[in-house]
N, CA, C and O atoms as a DFTB+ gen file, in Angstrom:
360 C
 N C O
     1  1      10.510     -22.162     163.264
     2  2       9.235     -21.510     163.221
     3  2       8.191     -22.428     162.343
     4  3       8.553     -22.857     161.248
     5  1       7.085     -22.669     162.783
     6  2       6.095     -23.428     162.083
     7  2       5.794     -22.739     160.764
     8  3       5.828     -21.511     160.683
     9  1       5.493     -23.536     159.706
    10  2       5.219     -22.952     158.402
    11  2       3.932     -21.995     158.456
    12  3       3.938     -20.953     157.800
    13  1       2.862     -22.346     159.218
    14  2       1.765     -21.586     159.263
    15  2       2.044     -20.205     159.912
    16  3       1.447     -19.205     159.515
    17  1       2.922     -20.161     160.876
    18  2       3.238     -18.860     161.565
    19  2       4.012     -18.145     160.575
    20  3       3.679     -16.968     160.440
    21  1       5.007     -18.576     159.815
    22  2       5.732     -17.795     158.899
    23  2       4.833     -17.305     157.768
    24  3       5.032     -16.180     157.310
    25  1       3.852     -18.080     157.286
    26  2       2.878     -17.602     156.265
    27  2       2.158     -16.399     156.790
    28  3       2.008     -15.412     156.069
    29  1       1.675     -16.444     158.098
    30  2       0.975     -15.292     158.528
    31  2       1.860     -14.048     158.764
    32  3       1.424     -12.900     158.675
    33  1       3.080     -14.347     159.057
    34  2       4.025     -13.162     159.333
    35  2       4.444     -12.494     157.972
    36  3       4.707     -11.292     157.943
    37  1       4.499     -13.202     156.955
    38  2       4.934     -12.746     155.658
    39  2       3.853     -12.270     154.824
    40  3       4.096     -11.682     153.770
    41  1       2.587     -12.503     155.258
    42  2       1.484     -12.106     154.447
    43  2       1.309     -12.985     153.237
    44  3       0.754     -12.528     152.238
    45  1       1.752     -14.214     153.275
    46  2       1.505     -15.103     152.176
    47  2       2.718     -15.461     151.456
    48  3       3.812     -15.245     151.978
    49  1       2.615     -16.031     150.212
    50  2       3.753     -16.536     149.487
    51  2       4.575     -15.375     148.965
    52  3       4.007     -14.385     148.502
    53  1       5.926     -15.467     149.026
    54  2       6.863     -14.485     148.472
    55  2       6.764     -14.610     146.966
    56  3       6.369     -15.641     146.422
    57  1       7.138     -13.520     146.315
    58  2       7.087     -13.395     144.877
    59  2       8.434     -13.934     144.262
    60  3       8.380     -14.441     143.142
    61  1       9.575     -13.860     144.889
    62  2      10.823     -14.258     144.349
    63  2      11.861     -14.332     145.513
    64  3      11.737     -13.643     146.526
    65  1      12.869     -15.185     145.320
    66  2      13.918     -15.265     146.309
    67  2      15.273     -15.143     145.540
    68  3      15.379     -15.636     144.417
    69  1      16.205     -14.553     146.083
    70  2      17.613     -14.591     145.482
    71  2      18.466     -14.964     146.559
    72  3      18.361     -14.385     147.640
    73  1      19.329     -15.901     146.372
    74  2      20.264     -16.458     147.319
    75  2      21.656     -16.276     146.967
    76  3      22.027     -16.418     145.802
    77  1      22.492     -15.953     147.954
    78  2      23.936     -16.000     147.843
    79  2      24.335     -17.425     148.120
    80  3      24.192     -17.928     149.235
    81  1      24.844     -18.074     147.074
    82  2      25.133     -19.527     147.185
    83  2      26.475     -19.865     147.706
    84  3      27.461     -19.773     146.974
    85  1      26.553     -20.224     148.850
    86  2      27.748     -20.790     149.535
    87  2      27.472     -22.139     150.112
    88  3      26.312     -22.509     150.295
    89  1      28.508     -22.890     150.407
    90  2      28.194     -24.174     150.900
    91  2      27.370     -24.153     152.195
    92  3      26.493     -25.003     152.350
    93  1      27.602     -23.252     153.104
    94  2      26.921     -23.105     154.346
    95  2      25.519     -22.765     154.183
    96  3      24.723     -23.052     155.077
    97  1      25.110     -22.120     153.016
    98  2      23.793     -21.747     152.641
    99  2      22.961     -22.951     152.130
   100  3      21.733     -22.877     152.160
   101  1      23.566     -24.020     151.678
   102  2      22.862     -25.139     151.075
   103  2      21.860     -25.766     152.059
   104  3      20.739     -26.154     151.730
   105  1      22.351     -25.822     153.243
   106  2      21.383     -26.513     154.244
   107  2      20.215     -25.664     154.515
   108  3      19.093     -26.153     154.646
   109  1      20.465     -24.328     154.608
   110  2      19.300     -23.305     154.768
   111  2      18.371     -23.528     153.510
   112  3      17.149     -23.595     153.639
   113  1      18.975     -23.635     152.338
   114  2      18.238     -23.728     151.163
   115  2      17.273     -24.932     151.148
   116  3      16.101     -24.828     150.783
   117  1      17.843     -26.085     151.568
   118  2      17.023     -27.303     151.657
   119  2      15.875     -27.158     152.625
   120  3      14.765     -27.608     152.340
   121  1      16.129     -26.513     153.814
   122  2      15.096     -26.237     154.800
   123  2      13.988     -25.301     154.169
   124  3      12.797     -25.519     154.391
   125  1      14.381     -24.337     153.440
   126  2      13.404     -23.371     152.858
   127  2      12.584     -24.079     151.791
   128  3      11.381     -23.829     151.722
   129  1      13.149     -24.949     150.948
   130  2      12.399     -25.729     149.980
   131  2      11.471     -26.658     150.761
   132  3      10.348     -26.830     150.287
   133  1      11.771     -27.233     151.817
   134  2      10.881     -28.011     152.489
   135  2       9.714     -27.306     153.003
   136  3       8.601     -27.829     152.966
   137  1       9.933     -26.048     153.519
   138  2       8.947     -25.208     153.987
   139  2       7.930     -24.859     152.837
   140  3       6.708     -24.902     152.977
   141  1       8.611     -24.499     151.645
   142  2       7.767     -24.122     150.503
   143  2       6.777     -25.254     150.148
   144  3       5.614     -25.006     149.832
   145  1       7.278     -26.498     150.213
   146  2       6.431     -27.677     150.021
   147  2       5.285     -27.732     150.931
   148  3       4.125     -27.843     150.533
   149  1       5.655     -27.645     152.244
   150  2       4.540     -27.577     153.307
   151  2       3.555     -26.515     153.032
   152  3       2.363     -26.760     153.222
   153  1       3.918     -25.406     152.621
   154  2       2.970     -24.299     152.399
   155  2       2.409     -24.257     150.974
   156  3       1.579     -23.405     150.656
   157  1       2.829     -25.108     150.185
   158  2       2.292     -25.142     148.728
   159  2       2.777     -23.959     147.895
   160  3       2.074     -23.507     146.992
   161  1       4.006     -23.444     148.200
   162  2       4.506     -22.255     147.493
   163  2       5.288     -22.820     146.295
   164  3       5.828     -23.925     146.329
   165  1       5.314     -22.013     145.257
   166  2       6.136     -22.277     144.033
   167  2       6.836     -20.954     143.723
   168  3       6.292     -20.126     142.992
   169  1       8.089     -20.738     144.294
   170  2       8.747     -19.543     144.193
   171  2       9.976     -19.630     143.336
   172  3      10.869     -20.417     143.651
   173  1      10.074     -18.880     142.286
   174  2      11.283     -18.924     141.400
   175  2      12.503     -18.421     142.187
   176  3      12.404     -17.567     143.068
   177  1      13.659     -18.999     141.821
   178  2      14.789     -18.721     142.603
   179  2      16.091     -18.480     141.651
   180  3      16.316     -19.111     140.618
   181  1      16.834     -17.533     142.153
   182  2      18.154     -17.174     141.378
   183  2      19.254     -17.512     142.294
   184  3      19.230     -17.110     143.457
   185  1      20.237     -18.243     141.826
   186  2      21.466     -18.496     142.582
   187  2      22.523     -17.436     142.242
   188  3      22.852     -17.304     141.063
   189  1      23.088     -16.658     143.212
   190  2      24.126     -15.709     142.967
   191  2      25.304     -16.273     143.679
   192  3      25.257     -16.618     144.860
   193  1      26.401     -16.360     142.900
   194  2      27.627     -17.028     143.393
   195  2      28.854     -16.493     142.757
   196  3      28.777     -15.935     141.663
   197  1      30.059     -16.641     143.424
   198  2      31.240     -16.359     143.046
   199  2      31.841     -17.597     142.315
   200  3      32.871     -17.463     141.654
   201  1      31.263     -18.708     142.416
   202  2      31.790     -19.984     141.879
   203  2      31.270     -20.062     140.375
   204  3      30.065     -20.107     140.126
   205  1      32.161     -20.072     139.478
   206  2      31.794     -20.016     138.074
   207  2      31.871     -21.367     137.273
   208  3      31.636     -21.424     136.066
   209  1      32.217     -22.438     138.035
   210  2      32.319     -23.773     137.366
   211  2      31.032     -24.272     136.930
   212  3      29.986     -23.957     137.496
   213  1      31.097     -25.070     135.900
   214  2      29.954     -25.819     135.422
   215  2      29.388     -26.687     136.406
   216  3      28.166     -26.833     136.412
   217  1      30.164     -27.335     137.312
   218  2      29.718     -28.195     138.450
   219  2      28.779     -27.398     139.384
   220  3      27.752     -27.892     139.849
   221  1      29.190     -26.132     139.632
   222  2      28.309     -25.282     140.517
   223  2      26.973     -24.958     139.870
   224  3      25.933     -24.956     140.529
   225  1      27.013     -24.691     138.596
   226  2      25.832     -24.368     137.782
   227  2      24.876     -25.553     137.861
   228  3      23.705     -25.418     138.213
   229  1      25.404     -26.682     137.530
   230  2      24.614     -27.916     137.496
   231  2      23.989     -28.304     138.851
   232  3      22.855     -28.773     138.953
   233  1      24.829     -28.067     139.889
   234  2      24.296     -28.289     141.326
   235  2      23.264     -27.414     141.697
   236  3      22.327     -27.800     142.395
   237  1      23.374     -26.145     141.240
   238  2      22.294     -25.124     141.566
   239  2      21.045     -25.465     140.922
   240  3      19.985     -25.381     141.541
   241  1      21.104     -25.857     139.676
   242  2      19.841     -26.196     138.945
   243  2      19.207     -27.480     139.536
   244  3      17.982     -27.604     139.545
   245  1      20.012     -28.417     140.019
   246  2      19.530     -29.634     140.612
   247  2      18.829     -29.251     141.935
   248  3      17.857     -29.888     142.342
   249  1      19.325     -28.239     142.566
   250  2      18.683     -27.834     143.827
   251  2      17.284     -27.070     143.661
   252  3      16.519     -26.841     144.597
   253  1      17.086     -26.740     142.429
   254  2      15.768     -26.117     142.190
   255  2      15.880     -24.651     141.810
   256  3      14.839     -24.018     141.634
   257  1      17.084     -24.050     141.667
   258  2      17.157     -22.683     141.144
   259  2      16.811     -22.658     139.676
   260  3      17.150     -23.542     138.888
   261  1      16.107     -21.573     139.361
   262  2      15.809     -21.541     137.838
   263  2      16.833     -20.718     137.045
   264  3      16.872     -20.850     135.822
   265  1      17.627     -19.912     137.649
   266  2      18.765     -19.190     137.090
   267  2      19.996     -19.197     137.932
   268  3      19.942     -19.261     139.160
   269  1      21.073     -19.131     137.274
   270  2      22.359     -19.269     137.948
   271  2      23.211     -18.057     137.451
   272  3      23.438     -17.939     136.247
   273  1      23.663     -17.199     138.315
   274  2      24.438     -15.930     137.938
   275  2      25.707     -15.993     138.742
   276  3      25.705     -16.318     139.930
   277  1      26.877     -15.651     138.016
   278  2      28.180     -15.540     138.713
   279  2      28.389     -14.057     138.876
   280  3      27.908     -13.205     138.129
   281  1      29.157     -13.829     139.930
   282  2      29.615     -12.480     140.290
   283  2      30.767     -12.064     139.441
   284  3      31.486     -12.942     138.965
   285  1      31.016     -10.771     139.200
   286  2      30.108      -9.645     139.470
   287  2      29.009      -9.729     138.528
   288  3      29.081     -10.233     137.407
   289  1      27.894      -9.152     139.108
   290  2      26.543      -9.253     138.303
   291  2      26.251      -7.825     137.906
   292  3      26.354      -6.901     138.713
   293  1      25.894      -7.665     136.678
   294  2      25.461      -6.362     136.167
   295  2      24.059      -6.117     136.688
   296  3      23.212      -7.004     136.583
   297  1      23.791      -4.990     137.224
   298  2      22.425      -4.676     137.814
   299  2      21.361      -4.892     136.694
   300  3      20.374      -5.585     136.943
   301  1      21.524      -4.344     135.517
   302  2      20.633      -4.397     134.476
   303  2      20.280      -5.854     134.149
   304  3      19.112      -6.191     133.957
   305  1      21.208      -6.627     134.094
   306  2      21.063      -8.110     133.734
   307  2      20.271      -8.818     134.801
   308  3      19.423      -9.648     134.474
   309  1      20.518      -8.518     136.106
   310  2      19.831      -9.079     137.201
   311  2      18.261      -8.659     137.208
   312  3      17.346      -9.436     137.485
   313  1      18.123      -7.389     136.880
   314  2      16.788      -6.843     136.787
   315  2      15.994      -7.570     135.699
   316  3      14.854      -7.984     135.915
   317  1      16.634      -7.720     134.498
   318  2      15.968      -8.378     133.490
   319  2      15.606      -9.801     133.787
   320  3      14.507     -10.227     133.433
   321  1      16.470     -10.561     134.420
   322  2      16.139     -11.962     134.877
   323  2      15.015     -11.920     135.896
   324  3      14.116     -12.761     135.864
   325  1      15.054     -10.969     136.779
   326  2      13.996     -10.979     137.948
   327  2      12.634     -10.621     137.150
   328  3      11.602     -11.206     137.480
   329  1      12.618      -9.721     136.164
   330  2      11.351      -9.474     135.467
   331  2      10.865     -10.777     134.732
   332  3       9.710     -11.197     134.806
   333  1      11.826     -11.340     134.049
   334  2      11.499     -12.607     133.305
   335  2      10.881     -13.686     134.196
   336  3       9.861     -14.274     133.839
   337  1      11.464     -13.935     135.300
   338  2      11.026     -14.976     136.271
   339  2       9.709     -14.671     136.868
   340  3       8.880     -15.562     137.051
   341  1       9.489     -13.397     137.186
   342  2       8.214     -13.023     137.768
   343  2       7.145     -13.152     136.761
   344  3       6.044     -13.601     137.078
   345  1       7.425     -12.775     135.551
   346  2       6.382     -12.839     134.448
   347  2       5.959     -14.421     134.221
   348  3       4.788     -14.784     134.110
   349  1       7.027     -15.246     134.173
   350  2       6.845     -16.724     134.047
   351  2       5.991     -17.267     135.217
   352  3       5.223     -18.207     135.008
   353  1       6.104     -16.696     136.462
   354  2       5.458     -17.305     137.584
   355  2       4.028     -16.732     137.743
   356  3       3.305     -17.209     138.617
   357  1       3.577     -15.726     136.937
   358  2       2.232     -15.233     137.082
   359  2       1.214     -16.127     136.435
   360  3       0.020     -15.833     136.477
């Protein structure tokens, strides 16, 4: 889908994205980042994963995620991080 069509369908730039980080998702993530660049979006991102190793955390940050959380995730902690990221992006 062309970037301009997606922008019209979504009503503009999203406020936040949260991704389940699996290897098969990484290609999708790269495509989404490319689309954001095309549209001029700057969207904060949280990586949610079952992989708790330092290697995964570093890789997530290299890919452009602002936060890295491992499962299980406490709802209150997630909400606090979402609020923090949204405030920073305003």
